Amino acid sequence: MKKTRIFILTALLLLSCLTGCGSEPEPTASASTEATAPQESSIRPTAPAEYANPFSDTPPEGDVIVLNPGFGQDIWPRHSGFPEFDLYVISKHLLDTTDFSLSMPIQSGYTAEVNEISVIPAPNLDMPSDANTAIHGIHTFPYYLYQIYRGTDWKEYASLQQKLESLDIFSDPDDYNATQEARDTLALQYWQDYLSLTARDLPVFYAYQIQVRFSMDTAEIYDEECSRIELHLGDFDTVLEGGSFRIHAESPPLEVPSFDGWLGIHPGILGPFRAYCWAWDQGIERIEQLMDLDATEDITLTDFSIYGGRLEVLALNVTISSDSGGAVDFYWDGKTPVKLKAGEHLDITAVVRDPSWSGSYNYGARSLAIMRYSCGEKTATHLAEIILESAPDLWEAYAAWFDGLDISSYYRDYYRYDWRNDWRAEFTEAQP
């Protein structure tokens, strides 16, 4: 309840700020409609002039970078709801998407296509959120990044957030209100400046998503590993090396129900489950509703395991509910039998970890989650796919590589203390 009250009070304050603004930013066009020559932005990084990207030892060459979360993944094309991976290209100049090719020295069948991502040089007016925006969709300049440019004290921000969560507005209203005011003042100190940003203040860059999709045809799938990707896009050519991904032709250990229907269950959500493993979170991510199903008959869960790849399970949170009301919520060890009655709903949320996580923007990992269960005298398995990718906001990636902006304090000192990530405290160690 305390977190809910904090969120509601903060949202009201932010909404008041939004509606009380006397001026709106000038409308701007997509970066794709701007001149191809990059413009000099008026915002300046607080980092030193030398290269300060915390995620790579190699500074950019020229004015194009490639983010490659494909290396590190294990892909089972015949058992995947997402038999592909994406590359992201960020360029200071416009690239010709009609002049594109990608090649890999593998036998398995694959296709590749490229699409431009809409990057708009304007602030995000939805609300002053410091949350990272998704890698897909329309990308406006995020407020949290502007806070980094302006030198926000993220340790102080996190300290105030933690203190606020430890207080109760009813038992100590004065201290609670004072702490909230201090927290919100720090959060909003650059908000009006942020709202006044226009395209003249922000850099122009171009972003592209390259989808590499693998054939699900058994005849075109081979057990193999790929450590080289040759990419050509417009006047840009590069070879991606230094890692690899694996394609698996073999089948995981599944007991497949009959084709007449699912054995004793009806899945609520089908397909892959993608999560994003952000910086400084030690390779730990929570997968909400990894498995979501209704029991159509009495069943017993007998085992949960991770197959292939590098991921390991730290925790399984099981929720069993029914239409008649009431629910039980508990941690499951993945081995003790769990019984469900016909008509009950099962929701499993998993916390997973990649022990080889390196904290790079070019991060990817993939494993299969397998749940075994029995229905009467028969046994079956339920499969879900876990895909972790480090997917930074495109503006953040530009700032880190090309502006040399040191964003480390945001993730190291604050990110896990944000209310959206407070669950991490149970599974992560404090950063030095």
PDB file of N, CA and C in Angstrom, residues 47-88:
ATOM      1  N   ALA A  47      30.362  14.336 -18.597  1.00  0.00           N
ATOM      2  CA  ALA A  47      31.517  13.452 -18.563  1.00  0.00           C
ATOM      3  C   ALA A  47      32.745  14.181 -19.111  1.00  0.00           C
ATOM      4  N   PRO A  48      33.944  13.683 -18.807  1.00  0.00           N
ATOM      5  CA  PRO A  48      35.152  14.288 -19.380  1.00  0.00           C
ATOM      6  C   PRO A  48      35.170  14.126 -20.879  1.00  0.00           C
ATOM      7  N   ALA A  49      36.053  14.874 -21.528  1.00  0.00           N
ATOM      8  CA  ALA A  49      36.076  14.892 -22.987  1.00  0.00           C
ATOM      9  C   ALA A  49      36.456  13.536 -23.569  1.00  0.00           C
ATOM     10  N   GLU A  50      37.277  12.763 -22.856  1.00  0.00           N
ATOM     11  CA  GLU A  50      37.676  11.470 -23.391  1.00  0.00           C
ATOM     12  C   GLU A  50      36.490  10.509 -23.406  1.00  0.00           C
ATOM     13  N   TYR A  51      36.660   9.445 -24.148  1.00  0.00           N
ATOM     14  CA  TYR A  51      35.588   8.469 -24.316  1.00  0.00           C
ATOM     15  C   TYR A  51      35.193   7.881 -22.969  1.00  0.00           C
ATOM     16  N   ALA A  52      33.897   7.903 -22.662  1.00  0.00           N
ATOM     17  CA  ALA A  52      33.438   7.502 -21.330  1.00  0.00           C
ATOM     18  C   ALA A  52      32.358   6.440 -21.353  1.00  0.00           C
ATOM     19  N   ASN A  53      32.222   5.717 -22.453  1.00  0.00           N
ATOM     20  CA  ASN A  53      31.201   4.682 -22.522  1.00  0.00           C
ATOM     21  C   ASN A  53      31.546   3.539 -21.570  1.00  0.00           C
ATOM     22  N   PRO A  54      30.725   3.282 -20.571  1.00  0.00           N
ATOM     23  CA  PRO A  54      31.052   2.251 -19.585  1.00  0.00           C
ATOM     24  C   PRO A  54      30.811   0.827 -20.064  1.00  0.00           C
ATOM     25  N   PHE A  55      30.261   0.648 -21.258  1.00  0.00           N
ATOM     26  CA  PHE A  55      29.874  -0.682 -21.706  1.00  0.00           C
ATOM     27  C   PHE A  55      30.801  -1.267 -22.761  1.00  0.00           C
ATOM     28  N   SER A  56      31.842  -0.557 -23.128  1.00  0.00           N
ATOM     29  CA  SER A  56      32.715  -1.058 -24.172  1.00  0.00           C
ATOM     30  C   SER A  56      34.085  -0.426 -24.028  1.00  0.00           C
ATOM     31  N   ASP A  57      35.114  -1.222 -24.314  1.00  0.00           N
ATOM     32  CA  ASP A  57      36.469  -0.697 -24.292  1.00  0.00           C
ATOM     33  C   ASP A  57      36.846  -0.058 -25.618  1.00  0.00           C
ATOM     34  N   THR A  58      35.978  -0.176 -26.591  1.00  0.00           N
ATOM     35  CA  THR A  58      36.284   0.308 -27.930  1.00  0.00           C
ATOM     36  C   THR A  58      35.420   1.501 -28.290  1.00  0.00           C
ATOM     37  N   PRO A  59      36.017   2.664 -28.542  1.00  0.00           N
ATOM     38  CA  PRO A  59      35.228   3.821 -28.977  1.00  0.00           C
ATOM     39  C   PRO A  59      34.700   3.608 -30.387  1.00  0.00           C
ATOM     40  N   PRO A  60      33.716   4.365 -30.800  1.00  0.00           N
ATOM     41  CA  PRO A  60      33.148   4.180 -32.139  1.00  0.00           C
ATOM     42  C   PRO A  60      34.160   4.546 -33.216  1.00  0.00           C
ATOM     43  N   GLU A  61      34.057   3.847 -34.318  1.00  0.00           N
ATOM     44  CA  GLU A  61      34.871   4.181 -35.487  1.00  0.00           C
ATOM     45  C   GLU A  61      33.974   4.895 -36.479  1.00  0.00           C
ATOM     46  N   GLY A  62      34.311   6.118 -36.827  1.00  0.00           N
ATOM     47  CA  GLY A  62      33.468   6.867 -37.734  1.00  0.00           C
ATOM     48  C   GLY A  62      32.216   7.338 -37.030  1.00  0.00           C
ATOM     49  N   ASP A  63      31.120   7.407 -37.760  1.00  0.00           N
ATOM     50  CA  ASP A  63      29.882   7.927 -37.175  1.00  0.00           C
ATOM     51  C   ASP A  63      28.748   6.915 -37.215  1.00  0.00           C
ATOM     52  N   VAL A  64      29.071   5.613 -37.145  1.00  0.00           N
ATOM     53  CA  VAL A  64      28.073   4.552 -37.113  1.00  0.00           C
ATOM     54  C   VAL A  64      28.463   3.526 -36.048  1.00  0.00           C
ATOM     55  N   ILE A  65      27.486   3.084 -35.259  1.00  0.00           N
ATOM     56  CA  ILE A  65      27.712   1.992 -34.319  1.00  0.00           C
ATOM     57  C   ILE A  65      26.650   0.926 -34.536  1.00  0.00           C
ATOM     58  N   VAL A  66      26.980  -0.297 -34.149  1.00  0.00           N
ATOM     59  CA  VAL A  66      26.046  -1.417 -34.266  1.00  0.00           C
ATOM     60  C   VAL A  66      25.894  -2.069 -32.901  1.00  0.00           C
ATOM     61  N   LEU A  67      24.664  -2.219 -32.434  1.00  0.00           N
ATOM     62  CA  LEU A  67      24.379  -2.954 -31.210  1.00  0.00           C
ATOM     63  C   LEU A  67      23.971  -4.367 -31.603  1.00  0.00           C
ATOM     64  N   ASN A  68      24.647  -5.347 -31.028  1.00  0.00           N
ATOM     65  CA  ASN A  68      24.444  -6.735 -31.441  1.00  0.00           C
ATOM     66  C   ASN A  68      24.124  -7.622 -30.248  1.00  0.00           C
ATOM     67  N   PRO A  69      22.835  -7.732 -29.864  1.00  0.00           N
ATOM     68  CA  PRO A  69      22.449  -8.661 -28.806  1.00  0.00           C
ATOM     69  C   PRO A  69      22.269 -10.095 -29.297  1.00  0.00           C
ATOM     70  N   GLY A  70      22.600 -10.366 -30.559  1.00  0.00           N
ATOM     71  CA  GLY A  70      22.452 -11.715 -31.103  1.00  0.00           C
ATOM     72  C   GLY A  70      23.509 -12.665 -30.576  1.00  0.00           C
ATOM     73  N   PHE A  71      24.757 -12.182 -30.490  1.00  0.00           N
ATOM     74  CA  PHE A  71      25.812 -13.031 -29.971  1.00  0.00           C
ATOM     75  C   PHE A  71      25.511 -13.392 -28.520  1.00  0.00           C
ATOM     76  N   GLY A  72      25.664 -14.663 -28.207  1.00  0.00           N
ATOM     77  CA  GLY A  72      25.377 -15.147 -26.866  1.00  0.00           C
ATOM     78  C   GLY A  72      24.080 -15.920 -26.776  1.00  0.00           C
ATOM     79  N   GLN A  73      23.281 -15.894 -27.824  1.00  0.00           N
ATOM     80  CA  GLN A  73      21.985 -16.565 -27.766  1.00  0.00           C
ATOM     81  C   GLN A  73      22.060 -18.003 -28.272  1.00  0.00           C
ATOM     82  N   ASP A  74      21.193 -18.832 -27.713  1.00  0.00           N
ATOM     83  CA  ASP A  74      20.988 -20.207 -28.179  1.00  0.00           C
ATOM     84  C   ASP A  74      19.576 -20.280 -28.751  1.00  0.00           C
ATOM     85  N   ILE A  75      19.470 -20.695 -30.000  1.00  0.00           N
ATOM     86  CA  ILE A  75      18.187 -20.623 -30.705  1.00  0.00           C
ATOM     87  C   ILE A  75      17.765 -22.011 -31.180  1.00  0.00           C
ATOM     88  N   TRP A  76      16.568 -22.387 -30.809  1.00  0.00           N
ATOM     89  CA  TRP A  76      15.940 -23.622 -31.279  1.00  0.00           C
ATOM     90  C   TRP A  76      14.818 -23.212 -32.239  1.00  0.00           C
ATOM     91  N   PRO A  77      15.097 -23.074 -33.525  1.00  0.00           N
ATOM     92  CA  PRO A  77      14.093 -22.518 -34.449  1.00  0.00           C
ATOM     93  C   PRO A  77      12.763 -23.258 -34.447  1.00  0.00           C
ATOM     94  N   ARG A  78      12.795 -24.599 -34.312  1.00  0.00           N
ATOM     95  CA  ARG A  78      11.544 -25.370 -34.375  1.00  0.00           C
ATOM     96  C   ARG A  78      10.717 -25.243 -33.106  1.00  0.00           C
ATOM     97  N   HIS A  79      11.313 -24.757 -32.047  1.00  0.00           N
ATOM     98  CA  HIS A  79      10.612 -24.673 -30.767  1.00  0.00           C
ATOM     99  C   HIS A  79      10.562 -23.244 -30.241  1.00  0.00           C
ATOM    100  N   SER A  80      10.771 -22.304 -31.133  1.00  0.00           N
ATOM    101  CA  SER A  80      10.831 -20.903 -30.721  1.00  0.00           C
ATOM    102  C   SER A  80       9.628 -20.131 -31.238  1.00  0.00           C
ATOM    103  N   GLY A  81       9.093 -19.280 -30.397  1.00  0.00           N
ATOM    104  CA  GLY A  81       8.077 -18.348 -30.861  1.00  0.00           C
ATOM    105  C   GLY A  81       8.706 -17.104 -31.450  1.00  0.00           C
ATOM    106  N   PHE A  82      10.031 -17.017 -31.338  1.00  0.00           N
ATOM    107  CA  PHE A  82      10.763 -15.850 -31.827  1.00  0.00           C
ATOM    108  C   PHE A  82      12.094 -16.342 -32.398  1.00  0.00           C
ATOM    109  N   PRO A  83      12.062 -17.070 -33.535  1.00  0.00           N
ATOM    110  CA  PRO A  83      13.291 -17.660 -34.086  1.00  0.00           C
ATOM    111  C   PRO A  83      14.119 -16.626 -34.851  1.00  0.00           C
ATOM    112  N   GLU A  84      14.526 -15.588 -34.156  1.00  0.00           N
ATOM    113  CA  GLU A  84      15.280 -14.511 -34.778  1.00  0.00           C
ATOM    114  C   GLU A  84      15.969 -13.691 -33.706  1.00  0.00           C
ATOM    115  N   PHE A  85      16.868 -12.830 -34.132  1.00  0.00           N
ATOM    116  CA  PHE A  85      17.415 -11.807 -33.245  1.00  0.00           C
ATOM    117  C   PHE A  85      17.540 -10.512 -34.039  1.00  0.00           C
ATOM    118  N   ASP A  86      17.711  -9.424 -33.313  1.00  0.00           N
ATOM    119  CA  ASP A  86      17.769  -8.105 -33.935  1.00  0.00           C
ATOM    120  C   ASP A  86      19.127  -7.467 -33.741  1.00  0.00           C
ATOM    121  N   LEU A  87      19.544  -6.709 -34.736  1.00  0.00           N
ATOM    122  CA  LEU A  87      20.690  -5.821 -34.634  1.00  0.00           C
ATOM    123  C   LEU A  87      20.170  -4.391 -34.728  1.00  0.00           C
ATOM    124  N   TYR A  88      20.874  -3.462 -34.106  1.00  0.00           N
ATOM    125  CA  TYR A  88      20.467  -2.058 -34.160  1.00  0.00           C
ATOM    126  C   TYR A  88      21.640  -1.210 -34.622  1.00  0.00           C
TER     127      TYR A  88
END
